[in-house]
Coordinates of C-alpha atoms and ligand atoms in Angstrom, one line a residue:
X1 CA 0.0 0.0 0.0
X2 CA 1.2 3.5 -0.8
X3 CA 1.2 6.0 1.8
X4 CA 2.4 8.7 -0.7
X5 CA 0.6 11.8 -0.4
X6 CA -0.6 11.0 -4.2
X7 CA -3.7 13.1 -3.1
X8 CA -1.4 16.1 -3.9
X9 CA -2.1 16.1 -7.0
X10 CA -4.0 19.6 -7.5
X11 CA 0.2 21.7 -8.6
X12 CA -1.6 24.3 -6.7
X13 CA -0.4 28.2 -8.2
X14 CA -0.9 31.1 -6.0
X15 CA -3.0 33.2 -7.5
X16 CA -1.8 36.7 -7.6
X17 CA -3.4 39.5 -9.4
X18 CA -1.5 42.3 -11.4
X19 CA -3.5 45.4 -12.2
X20 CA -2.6 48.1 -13.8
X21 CA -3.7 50.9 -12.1
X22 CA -4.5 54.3 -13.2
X23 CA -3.4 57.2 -9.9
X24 CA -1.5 60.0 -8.7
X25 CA 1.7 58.3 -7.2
X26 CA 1.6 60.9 -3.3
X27 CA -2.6 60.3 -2.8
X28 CA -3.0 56.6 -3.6
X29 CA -3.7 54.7 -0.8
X30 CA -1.9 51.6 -0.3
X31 CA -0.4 49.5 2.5
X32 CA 3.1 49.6 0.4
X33 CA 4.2 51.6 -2.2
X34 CA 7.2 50.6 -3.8
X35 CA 9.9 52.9 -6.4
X36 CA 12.3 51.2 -8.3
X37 CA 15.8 53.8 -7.6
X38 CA 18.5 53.9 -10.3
X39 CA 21.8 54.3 -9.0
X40 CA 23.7 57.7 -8.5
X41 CA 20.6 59.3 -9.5
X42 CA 19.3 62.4 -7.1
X43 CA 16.6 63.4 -9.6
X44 CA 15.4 60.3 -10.5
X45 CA 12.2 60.7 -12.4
X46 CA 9.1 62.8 -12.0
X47 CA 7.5 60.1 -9.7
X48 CA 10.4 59.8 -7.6
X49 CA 11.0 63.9 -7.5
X50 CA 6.8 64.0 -6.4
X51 CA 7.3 61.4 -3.7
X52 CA 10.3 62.4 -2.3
X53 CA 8.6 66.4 -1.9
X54 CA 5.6 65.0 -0.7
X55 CA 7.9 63.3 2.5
X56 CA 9.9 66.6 2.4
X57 CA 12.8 65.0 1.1
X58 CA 13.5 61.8 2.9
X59 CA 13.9 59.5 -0.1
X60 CA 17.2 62.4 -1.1
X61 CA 18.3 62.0 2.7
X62 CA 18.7 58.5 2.6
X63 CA 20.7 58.8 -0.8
X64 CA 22.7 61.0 0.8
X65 CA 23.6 59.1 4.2
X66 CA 24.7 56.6 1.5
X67 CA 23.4 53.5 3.5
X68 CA 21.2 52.9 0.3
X69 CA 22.7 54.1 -3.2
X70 CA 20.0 52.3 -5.5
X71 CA 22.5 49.3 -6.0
X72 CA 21.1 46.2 -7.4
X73 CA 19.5 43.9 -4.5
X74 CA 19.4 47.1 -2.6
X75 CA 16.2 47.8 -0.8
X76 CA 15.2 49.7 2.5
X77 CA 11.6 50.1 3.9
X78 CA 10.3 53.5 5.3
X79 CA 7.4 54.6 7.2
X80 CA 6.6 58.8 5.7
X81 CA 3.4 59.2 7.8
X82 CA 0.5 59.4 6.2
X83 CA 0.1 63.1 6.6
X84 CA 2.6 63.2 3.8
X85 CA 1.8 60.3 1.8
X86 CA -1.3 58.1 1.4
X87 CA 0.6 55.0 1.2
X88 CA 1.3 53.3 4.4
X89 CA 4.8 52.0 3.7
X90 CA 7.5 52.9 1.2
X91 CA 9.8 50.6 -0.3
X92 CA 12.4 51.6 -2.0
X93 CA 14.2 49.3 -4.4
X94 CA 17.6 50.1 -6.4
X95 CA 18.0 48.6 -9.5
X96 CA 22.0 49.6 -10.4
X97 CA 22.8 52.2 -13.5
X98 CA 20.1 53.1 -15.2
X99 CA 22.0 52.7 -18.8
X100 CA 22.8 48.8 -18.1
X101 CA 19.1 48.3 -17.4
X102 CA 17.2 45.2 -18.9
X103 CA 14.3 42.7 -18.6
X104 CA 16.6 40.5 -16.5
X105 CA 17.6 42.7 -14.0
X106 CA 13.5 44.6 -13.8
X107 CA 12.7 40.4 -12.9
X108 CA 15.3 40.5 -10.4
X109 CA 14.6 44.3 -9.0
X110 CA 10.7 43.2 -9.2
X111 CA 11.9 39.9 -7.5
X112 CA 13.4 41.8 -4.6
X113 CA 10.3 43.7 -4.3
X114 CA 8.4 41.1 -4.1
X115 CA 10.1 39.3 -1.3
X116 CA 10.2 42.3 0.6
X117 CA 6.2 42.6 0.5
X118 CA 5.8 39.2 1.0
X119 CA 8.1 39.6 4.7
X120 CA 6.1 42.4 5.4
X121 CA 2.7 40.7 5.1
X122 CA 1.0 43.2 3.0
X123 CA -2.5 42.0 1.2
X124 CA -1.6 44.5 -1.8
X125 CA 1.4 46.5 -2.9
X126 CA 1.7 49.0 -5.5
X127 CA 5.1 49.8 -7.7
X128 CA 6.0 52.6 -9.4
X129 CA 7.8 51.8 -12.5
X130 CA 9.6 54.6 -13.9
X131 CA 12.7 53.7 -12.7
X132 CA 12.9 50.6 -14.4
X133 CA 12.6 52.4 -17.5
X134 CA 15.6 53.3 -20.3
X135 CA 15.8 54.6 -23.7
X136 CA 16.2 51.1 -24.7
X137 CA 13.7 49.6 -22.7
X138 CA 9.7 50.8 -22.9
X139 CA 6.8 50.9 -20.7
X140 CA 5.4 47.3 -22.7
X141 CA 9.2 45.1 -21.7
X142 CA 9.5 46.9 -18.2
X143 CA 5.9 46.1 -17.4
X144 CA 6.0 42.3 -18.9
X145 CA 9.3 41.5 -16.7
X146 CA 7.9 42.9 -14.4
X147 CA 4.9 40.7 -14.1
X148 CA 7.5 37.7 -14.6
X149 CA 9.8 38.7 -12.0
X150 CA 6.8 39.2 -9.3
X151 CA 5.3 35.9 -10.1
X152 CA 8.2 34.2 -10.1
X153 CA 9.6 35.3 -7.1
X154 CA 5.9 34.9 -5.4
X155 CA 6.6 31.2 -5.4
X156 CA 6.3 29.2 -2.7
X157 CA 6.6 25.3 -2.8
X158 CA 4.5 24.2 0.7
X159 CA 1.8 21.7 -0.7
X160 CA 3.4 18.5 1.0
X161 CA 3.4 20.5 4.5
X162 CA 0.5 20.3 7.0
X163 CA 1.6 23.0 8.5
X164 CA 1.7 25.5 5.8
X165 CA 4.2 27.7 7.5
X166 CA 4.0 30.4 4.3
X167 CA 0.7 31.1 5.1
X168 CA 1.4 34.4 6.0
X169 CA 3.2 35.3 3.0
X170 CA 0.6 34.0 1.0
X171 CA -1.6 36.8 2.2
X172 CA -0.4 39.4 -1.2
X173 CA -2.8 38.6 -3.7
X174 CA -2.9 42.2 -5.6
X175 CA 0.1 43.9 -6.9
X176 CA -0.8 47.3 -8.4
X177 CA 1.2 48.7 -11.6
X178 CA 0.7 52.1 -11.2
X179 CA 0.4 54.0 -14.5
X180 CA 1.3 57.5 -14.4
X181 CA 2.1 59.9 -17.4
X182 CA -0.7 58.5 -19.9
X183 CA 0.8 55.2 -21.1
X184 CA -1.3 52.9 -23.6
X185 CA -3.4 51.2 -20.6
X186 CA -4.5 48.1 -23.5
X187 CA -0.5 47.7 -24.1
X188 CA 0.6 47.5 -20.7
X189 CA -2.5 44.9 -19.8
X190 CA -1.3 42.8 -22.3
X191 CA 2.5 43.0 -21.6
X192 CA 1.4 42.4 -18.1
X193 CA -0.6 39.3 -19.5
X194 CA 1.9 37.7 -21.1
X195 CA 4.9 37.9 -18.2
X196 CA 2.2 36.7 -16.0
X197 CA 1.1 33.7 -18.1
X198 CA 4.9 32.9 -19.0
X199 CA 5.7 32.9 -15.4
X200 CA 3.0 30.9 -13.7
X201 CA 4.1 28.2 -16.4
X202 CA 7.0 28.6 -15.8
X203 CA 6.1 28.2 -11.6
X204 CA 4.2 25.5 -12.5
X205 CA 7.2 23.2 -14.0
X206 CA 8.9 24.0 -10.9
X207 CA 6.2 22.9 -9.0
X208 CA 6.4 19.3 -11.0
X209 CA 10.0 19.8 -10.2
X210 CA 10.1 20.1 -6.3
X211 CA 7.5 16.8 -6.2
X212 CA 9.6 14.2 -5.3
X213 CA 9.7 10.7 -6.9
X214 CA 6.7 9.2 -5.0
X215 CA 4.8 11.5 -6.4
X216 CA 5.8 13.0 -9.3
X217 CA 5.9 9.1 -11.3
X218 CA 5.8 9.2 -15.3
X219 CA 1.9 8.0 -15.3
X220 CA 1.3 11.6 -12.7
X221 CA 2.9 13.8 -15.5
X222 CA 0.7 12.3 -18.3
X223 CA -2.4 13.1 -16.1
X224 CA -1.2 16.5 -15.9
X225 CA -0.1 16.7 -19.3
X226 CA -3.8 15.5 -20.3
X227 CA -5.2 18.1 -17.9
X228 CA -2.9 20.4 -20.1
X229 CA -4.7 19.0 -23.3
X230 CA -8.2 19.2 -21.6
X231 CA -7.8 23.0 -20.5
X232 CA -6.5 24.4 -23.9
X233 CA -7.3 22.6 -26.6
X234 CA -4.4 20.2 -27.1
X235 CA -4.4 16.9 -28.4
X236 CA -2.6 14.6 -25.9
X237 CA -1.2 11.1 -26.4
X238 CA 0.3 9.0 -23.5
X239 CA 2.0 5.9 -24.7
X240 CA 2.3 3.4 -21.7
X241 CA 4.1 -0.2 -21.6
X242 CA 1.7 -1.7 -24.1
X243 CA 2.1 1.1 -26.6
X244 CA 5.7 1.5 -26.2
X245 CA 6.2 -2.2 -27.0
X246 CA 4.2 -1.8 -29.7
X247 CA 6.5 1.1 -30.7
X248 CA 9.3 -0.9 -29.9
X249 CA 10.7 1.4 -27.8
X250 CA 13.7 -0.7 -26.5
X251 CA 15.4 2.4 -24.9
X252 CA 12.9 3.7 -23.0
X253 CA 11.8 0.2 -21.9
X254 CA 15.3 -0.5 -21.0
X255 CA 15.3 1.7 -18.6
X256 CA 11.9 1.4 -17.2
X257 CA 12.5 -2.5 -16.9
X258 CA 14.4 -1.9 -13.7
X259 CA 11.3 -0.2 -12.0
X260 CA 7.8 -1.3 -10.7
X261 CA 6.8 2.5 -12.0
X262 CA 5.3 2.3 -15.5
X263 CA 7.0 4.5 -17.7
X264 CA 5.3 6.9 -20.5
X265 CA 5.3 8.7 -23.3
X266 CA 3.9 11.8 -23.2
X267 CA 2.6 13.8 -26.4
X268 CA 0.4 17.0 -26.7
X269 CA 0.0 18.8 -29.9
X270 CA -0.9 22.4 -30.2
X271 CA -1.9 22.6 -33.9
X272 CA -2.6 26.4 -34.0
X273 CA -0.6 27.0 -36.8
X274 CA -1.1 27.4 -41.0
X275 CA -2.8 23.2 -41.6
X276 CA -0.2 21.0 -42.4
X277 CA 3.2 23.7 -41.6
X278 CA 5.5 21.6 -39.7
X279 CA 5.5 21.6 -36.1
X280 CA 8.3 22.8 -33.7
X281 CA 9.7 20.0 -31.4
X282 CA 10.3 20.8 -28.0
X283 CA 11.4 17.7 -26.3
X284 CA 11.9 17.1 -22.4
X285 CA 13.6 14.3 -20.1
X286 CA 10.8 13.5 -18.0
X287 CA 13.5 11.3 -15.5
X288 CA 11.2 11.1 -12.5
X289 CA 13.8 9.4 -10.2
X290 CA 18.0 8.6 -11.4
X291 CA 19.2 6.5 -8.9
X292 CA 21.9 5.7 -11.2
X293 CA 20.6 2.0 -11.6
X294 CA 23.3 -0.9 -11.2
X295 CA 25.9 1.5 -12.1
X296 CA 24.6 3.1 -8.5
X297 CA 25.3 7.0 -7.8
X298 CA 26.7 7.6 -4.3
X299 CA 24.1 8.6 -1.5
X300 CA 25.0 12.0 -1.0
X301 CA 22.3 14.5 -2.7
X302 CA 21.0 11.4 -4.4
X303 CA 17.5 12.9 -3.7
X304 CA 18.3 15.4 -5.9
X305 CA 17.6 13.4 -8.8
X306 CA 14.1 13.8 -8.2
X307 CA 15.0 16.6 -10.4
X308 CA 16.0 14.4 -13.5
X309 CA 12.7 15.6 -14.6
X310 CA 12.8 19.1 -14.6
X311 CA 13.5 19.6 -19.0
X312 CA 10.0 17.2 -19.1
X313 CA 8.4 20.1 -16.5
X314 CA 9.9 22.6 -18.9
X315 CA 8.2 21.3 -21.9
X316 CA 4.7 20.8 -20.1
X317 CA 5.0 24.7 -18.9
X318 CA 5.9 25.7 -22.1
X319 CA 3.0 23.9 -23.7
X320 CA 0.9 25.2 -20.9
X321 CA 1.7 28.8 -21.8
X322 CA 1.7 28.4 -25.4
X323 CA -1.8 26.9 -25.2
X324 CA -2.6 30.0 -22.9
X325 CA -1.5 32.7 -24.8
X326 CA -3.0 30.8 -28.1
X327 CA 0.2 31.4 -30.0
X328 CA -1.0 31.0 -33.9
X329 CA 2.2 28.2 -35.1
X330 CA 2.2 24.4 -34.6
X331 CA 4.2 23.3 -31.8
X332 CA 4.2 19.6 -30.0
X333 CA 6.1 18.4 -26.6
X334 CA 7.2 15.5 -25.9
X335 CA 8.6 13.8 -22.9
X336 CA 9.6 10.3 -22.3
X337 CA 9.5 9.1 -19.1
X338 CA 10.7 6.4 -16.7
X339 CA 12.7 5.9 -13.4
X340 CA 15.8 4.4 -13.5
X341 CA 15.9 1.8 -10.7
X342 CA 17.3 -1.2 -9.8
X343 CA 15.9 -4.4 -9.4
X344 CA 16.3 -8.0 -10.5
X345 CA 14.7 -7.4 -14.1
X346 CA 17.3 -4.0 -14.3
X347 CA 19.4 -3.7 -17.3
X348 CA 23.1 -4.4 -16.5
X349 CA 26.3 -2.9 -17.9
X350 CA 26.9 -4.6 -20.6
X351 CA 23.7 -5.0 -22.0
X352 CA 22.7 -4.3 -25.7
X353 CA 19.6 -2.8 -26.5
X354 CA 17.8 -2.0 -29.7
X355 CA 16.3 1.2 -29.7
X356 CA 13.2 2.7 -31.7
X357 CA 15.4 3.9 -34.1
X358 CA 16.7 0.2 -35.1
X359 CA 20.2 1.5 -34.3
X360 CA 22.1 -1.1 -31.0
X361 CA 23.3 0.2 -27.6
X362 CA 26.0 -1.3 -25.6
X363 CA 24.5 -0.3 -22.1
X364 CA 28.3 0.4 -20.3
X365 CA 26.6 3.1 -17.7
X366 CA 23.4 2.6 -16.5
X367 CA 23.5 5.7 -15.2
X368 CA 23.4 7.4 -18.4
X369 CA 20.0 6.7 -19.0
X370 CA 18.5 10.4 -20.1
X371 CA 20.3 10.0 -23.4
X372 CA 18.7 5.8 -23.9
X373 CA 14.8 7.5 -23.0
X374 CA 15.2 10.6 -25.2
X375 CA 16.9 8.7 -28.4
X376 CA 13.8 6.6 -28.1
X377 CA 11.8 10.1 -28.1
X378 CA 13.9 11.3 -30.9
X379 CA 13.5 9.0 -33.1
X380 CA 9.9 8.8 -32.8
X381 CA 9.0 12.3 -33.4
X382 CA 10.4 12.1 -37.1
X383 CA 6.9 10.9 -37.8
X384 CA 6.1 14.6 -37.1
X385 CA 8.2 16.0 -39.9
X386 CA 9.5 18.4 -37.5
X387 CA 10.2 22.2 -38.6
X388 CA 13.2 22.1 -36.1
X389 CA 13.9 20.5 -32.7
X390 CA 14.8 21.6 -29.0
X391 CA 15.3 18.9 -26.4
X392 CA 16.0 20.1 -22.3
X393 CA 17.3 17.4 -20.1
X394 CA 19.6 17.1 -16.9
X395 CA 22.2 15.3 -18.8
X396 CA 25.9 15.4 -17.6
X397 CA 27.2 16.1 -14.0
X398 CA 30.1 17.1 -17.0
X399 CA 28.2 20.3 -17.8
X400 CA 27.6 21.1 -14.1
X401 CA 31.3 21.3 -13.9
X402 CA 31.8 23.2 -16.9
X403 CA 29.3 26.2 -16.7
X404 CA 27.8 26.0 -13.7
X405 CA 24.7 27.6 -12.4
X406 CA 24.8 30.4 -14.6
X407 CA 24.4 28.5 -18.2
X408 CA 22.8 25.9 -19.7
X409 CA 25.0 23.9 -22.6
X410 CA 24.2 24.3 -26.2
X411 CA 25.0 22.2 -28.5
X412 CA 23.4 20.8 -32.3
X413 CA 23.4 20.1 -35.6
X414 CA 22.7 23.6 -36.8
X415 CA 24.6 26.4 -36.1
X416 CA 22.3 29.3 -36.5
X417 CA 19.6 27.0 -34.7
X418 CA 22.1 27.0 -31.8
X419 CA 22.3 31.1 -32.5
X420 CA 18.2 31.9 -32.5
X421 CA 18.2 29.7 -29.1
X422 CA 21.0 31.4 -27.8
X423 CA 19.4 34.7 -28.4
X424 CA 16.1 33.3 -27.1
X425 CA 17.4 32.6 -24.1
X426 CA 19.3 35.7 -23.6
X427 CA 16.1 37.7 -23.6
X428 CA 14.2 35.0 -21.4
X429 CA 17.0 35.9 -18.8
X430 CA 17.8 32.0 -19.0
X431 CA 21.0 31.9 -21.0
X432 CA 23.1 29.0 -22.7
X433 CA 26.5 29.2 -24.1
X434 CA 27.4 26.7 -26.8
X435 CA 29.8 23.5 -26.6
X436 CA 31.7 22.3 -29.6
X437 CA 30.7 19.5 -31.7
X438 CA 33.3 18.7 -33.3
X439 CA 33.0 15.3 -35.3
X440 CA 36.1 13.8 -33.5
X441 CA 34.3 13.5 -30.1
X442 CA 31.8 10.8 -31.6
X443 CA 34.8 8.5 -31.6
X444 CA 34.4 8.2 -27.7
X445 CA 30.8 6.8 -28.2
X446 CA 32.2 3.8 -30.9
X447 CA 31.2 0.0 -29.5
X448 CA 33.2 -3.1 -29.4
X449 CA 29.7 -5.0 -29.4
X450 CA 27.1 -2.7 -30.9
X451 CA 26.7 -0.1 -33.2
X452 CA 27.1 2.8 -30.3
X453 CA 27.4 2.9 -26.5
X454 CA 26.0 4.8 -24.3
X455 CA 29.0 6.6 -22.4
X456 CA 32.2 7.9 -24.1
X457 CA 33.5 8.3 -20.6
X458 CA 34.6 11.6 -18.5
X459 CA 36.5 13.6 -20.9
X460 CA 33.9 16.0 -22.6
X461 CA 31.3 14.0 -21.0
X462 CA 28.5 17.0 -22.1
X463 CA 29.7 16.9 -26.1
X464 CA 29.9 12.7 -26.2
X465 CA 26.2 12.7 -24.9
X466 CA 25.0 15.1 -27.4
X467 CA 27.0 12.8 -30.5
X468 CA 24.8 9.9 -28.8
X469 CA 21.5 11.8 -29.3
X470 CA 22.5 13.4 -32.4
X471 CA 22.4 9.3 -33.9
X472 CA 18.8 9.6 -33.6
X473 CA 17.8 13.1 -34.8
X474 CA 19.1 12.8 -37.9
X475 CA 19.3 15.8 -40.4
X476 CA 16.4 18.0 -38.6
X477 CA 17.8 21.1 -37.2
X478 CA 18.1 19.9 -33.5
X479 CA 19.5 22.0 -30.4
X480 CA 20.0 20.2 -27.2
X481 CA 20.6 21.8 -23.9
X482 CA 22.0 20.6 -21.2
X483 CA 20.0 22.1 -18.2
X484 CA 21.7 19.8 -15.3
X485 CA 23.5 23.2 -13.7
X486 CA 20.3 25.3 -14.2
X487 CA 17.5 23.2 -13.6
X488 CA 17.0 23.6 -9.7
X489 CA 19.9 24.9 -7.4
X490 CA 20.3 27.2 -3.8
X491 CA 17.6 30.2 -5.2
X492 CA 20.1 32.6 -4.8
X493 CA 18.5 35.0 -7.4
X494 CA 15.8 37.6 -5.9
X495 CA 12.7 35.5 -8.2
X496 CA 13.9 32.2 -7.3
X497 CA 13.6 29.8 -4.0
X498 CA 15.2 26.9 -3.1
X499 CA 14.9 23.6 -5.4
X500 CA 13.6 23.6 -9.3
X501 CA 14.1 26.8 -11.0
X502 CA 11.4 26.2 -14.2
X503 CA 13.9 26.7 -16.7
X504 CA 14.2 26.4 -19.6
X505 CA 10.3 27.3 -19.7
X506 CA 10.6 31.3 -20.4
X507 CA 13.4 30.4 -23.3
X508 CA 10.7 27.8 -25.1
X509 CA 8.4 30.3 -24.7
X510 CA 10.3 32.6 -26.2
X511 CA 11.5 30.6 -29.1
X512 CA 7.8 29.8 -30.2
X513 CA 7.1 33.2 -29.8
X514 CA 9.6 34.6 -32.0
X515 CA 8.9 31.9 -34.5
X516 CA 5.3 32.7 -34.9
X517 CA 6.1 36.4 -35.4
Ligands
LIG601 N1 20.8 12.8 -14.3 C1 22.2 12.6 -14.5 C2 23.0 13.9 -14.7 C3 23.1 14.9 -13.6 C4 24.2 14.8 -12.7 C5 22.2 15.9 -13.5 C6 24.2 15.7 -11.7 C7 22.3 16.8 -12.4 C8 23.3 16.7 -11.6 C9 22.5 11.7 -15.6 O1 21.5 10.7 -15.8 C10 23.8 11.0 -15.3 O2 23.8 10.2 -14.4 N2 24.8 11.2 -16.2 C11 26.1 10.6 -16.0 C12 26.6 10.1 -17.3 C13 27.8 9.3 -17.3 C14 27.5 8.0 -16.6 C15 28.3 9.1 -18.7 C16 27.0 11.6 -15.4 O3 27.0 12.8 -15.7 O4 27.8 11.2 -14.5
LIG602 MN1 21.9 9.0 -14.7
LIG603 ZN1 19.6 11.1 -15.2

């Protein structure tokens, strides 16, 4: 009998409202007001100038004491009276030089701000969003990253707690954009739309993330993937055992064999696009637990791997949003997935395995079983006549050690592919940096026994396990990223928290977006 709280299976999502509001920024009664504060600036903009007069100066004589200098991550909370101002509070929240602004550091500033309402306990804030402004960056992108960044950093992960000890924090349910010098009202509820939207995708595959293995199993992401379907209009298709053996699916069966978890494959379509345009491919390893199989990982942080799923969350946010905002292009997601466990049916080192594609694997690491379930994914998605193809998985501890927290690897078959996703990612605030593949690194993948194997070893351990997958895309314009460094970490940034982070979700997004236009 299972005692797993599988009744958890609601991936509740705070709901917080974003308004854009229509005031004058000294007589607008709120318990917080908050003012973004560019560094070394004593003017400011008019906003700041009409605040800082209405509290005879105080906002200039804490500039000047120097204890707060609008830094980014900067932030100090003061009380005016409110014989001067109608707000309550007054946050104020620096954002560093006003020329290096961009959407990445308004998610972080609006991030900040967040966290500091949230501390507080206020029911509804209001920001102020002049100061996140530049001549390169308008009311629309300041307003949208904003939205993103206050979602994001509105997170909280509590559902397997009896004790909810966030309840306090989860008291803000209204922030206020307050719009001041007669901006379009339409264009800023729609930027404000679509950060929102991204975002709570984007929360949501974090959400998938943070459930652990008991919980989070293959068959409990294609019920939410089908809820996905249900909600916007998607076609979904979850291949289980039968199916897959149907399929023959050696790969991902392989690695399912060693569990009493039925794997899947999950499918949803979002055919939005011109009838019969080829699809984009967005691709996920949907890993729900890597113990490491025979070829066992050591027990330290091994619950981590719960988070083998996180570039399978990824695609199901993506889709999620896509479906949401109704983009007009054909895109489907796909996610194999399986645990890879050990038990006297497991696959062994050794082993060869004939995948979907026909091609044979000499199993020498269990443990690199992401790149077995997604060749299988790969090569089953040609049916699709993809347009082009992005896969996200937690692939290498290699790339974890090579770029850390602050990239995701890059790497394909296309070089300007690699480019568009490289500049997608840049303006999601989720970046990647390429990896060489130079076709001398597919030697390390050459089998004695078969016609590959599945581990060409330690050196370049990030490039030899893209050669593997690139076997089975073939000549479609494929980019693979390597999200093992960026898929969950310490939530050092101001929008993030402790455990899965949701990317690559905002890039995907972004990708489909620019591809539709
Ligand atoms: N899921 C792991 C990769 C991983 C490691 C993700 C650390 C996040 C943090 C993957 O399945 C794996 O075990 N890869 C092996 C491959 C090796 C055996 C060729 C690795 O990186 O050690
Ligand atoms: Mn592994
Ligand atoms: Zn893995």
């Amino acid at each position: 009998m299972q005692i797993a709280p599988r009744h958890f299976s609601s991936v509740q999502l705070r709901f917080m409202n974003i308004a854009v509001v229509t005031a004058g920024v000294a007589d607008h009664a709120t318990p917080l007001l908050i003012l973004f504060v560019a560094e070394g600036e004593t003017e400011n903009t008019a906003e700041f100038g009409e605040v800082n007069q209405a509290i005879s100066g105080q906002i200039s004589a804490v500039l000047q004491k120097g204890d707060f200098r609008g830094r980014e991550g900067q932030s100090v909370l003061l009380y005016p009276g409110e014989d001067a101002l109608a707000a309550e509070r007054l946050l104020l929240v620096g954002v560093g030089k006003r020329e290096s602004l961009d959407a990445e550091k308004v998610r972080r500033a609006a991030g900040t701000a967040v966290k500091q309402a949230l501390r507080v306990g206020v029911e509804r804030a209001t920001m102020i969003l002049s100061g996140l402004r530049s001549e390169s960056l308008g009311a629309a992108p300041v307003s949208r990253a904003t939205a993103e960044g206050v979602t994001l950093g509105s997170y909280v992960f509590d559902e397997l707690k009896t004790k909810q000890e966030n309840n306090g924090t989860r008291k803000l349910g209204v922030i206020e954009i307050l719009q001041t010098d007669g901006e379009d009202t339409d264009l800023l509820e729609e930027a404000v739309r679509l950060g929102r939207v991204v975002a709570e995708a984007e929360n949501f595959a974090r959400t998938l993330g943070n459930l652990p293995g008991n919980v989070a199993t293959p068959a409990y992401l294609g019920q939410k993937a089908e809820e996905i379907a249900s909600q916007f209009g998607m076609r979904a298709t979850i291949l289980g055992p039968a199916e897959l053996r149907e399929e023959s699916m050696g790969a991902l069966l392989a690695v399912s064999q060693g569990s009493d978890e039925e794997p899947r494959l999950i499918i949803l379509e979002h055919q939005k696009g011109p009838a019969g345009s080829r699809p984009l491919l967005l691709v996920g390893k949907g890993l729900t637990f890597d113990s490491g199989g025979i070829s066992i990982k050591p027990a330290q942080s091994m619950e981590e791997m719960k988070f083998d799923m996180c570039g399978g969350a990824a695609v199901l946010g993506a889709m999620r949003a896509i479906g949401e905002l109704d983009i007009p292009i054909n895109v489907i997601g796909v996610v194999p997935s399986s645990e890879n466990l050990i038990n006297g049916r497991a696959m062994k080192p050794g082993d060869v395995i004939k995948t979907h594609h026909g091609k044979t694997v000499e199993v020498v690491n269990t443990d690199a079983e992401g790149r077995l379930i997604l060749a299988d994914a790969l090569s089953y998605i040609r049916r699709f006549n993809p347009a082009a193809i992005v896969d996200a998985a937690t692939l290498t501890g290699a790339c974890v050690i090579a770029l850390g927290a602050h990239a995701s690897a890059a790497l394909g078959n296309d070089e300007s592919l690699v480019e568009e996703i490289r500049q997608a990612g840049a303006r999601a605030g989720q970046r990647v940096w390429p990896l060489p593949m130079f076709e001398e690194y597919r030697d390390q993948i050459k089998s004695e026994y078969a016609d590959i194997k599945n581990s060409g070893g330690r050196p370049a351990g990030t490039i030899t396990a893209a050669w593997f997958l690139r076997e089975f895309v073939e000549e479609t314009p494929w980019v693979h990223l390597d999200i093992a460094g960026t898929a969950y970490g310490d939530g050092k940034l101001p929008y993030l928290t402790k455990g899965s982070t949701g990317a690559p979700t905002r890039l995907f997004v972004e990708w489909v977006l620019a591809r539709a236009g």
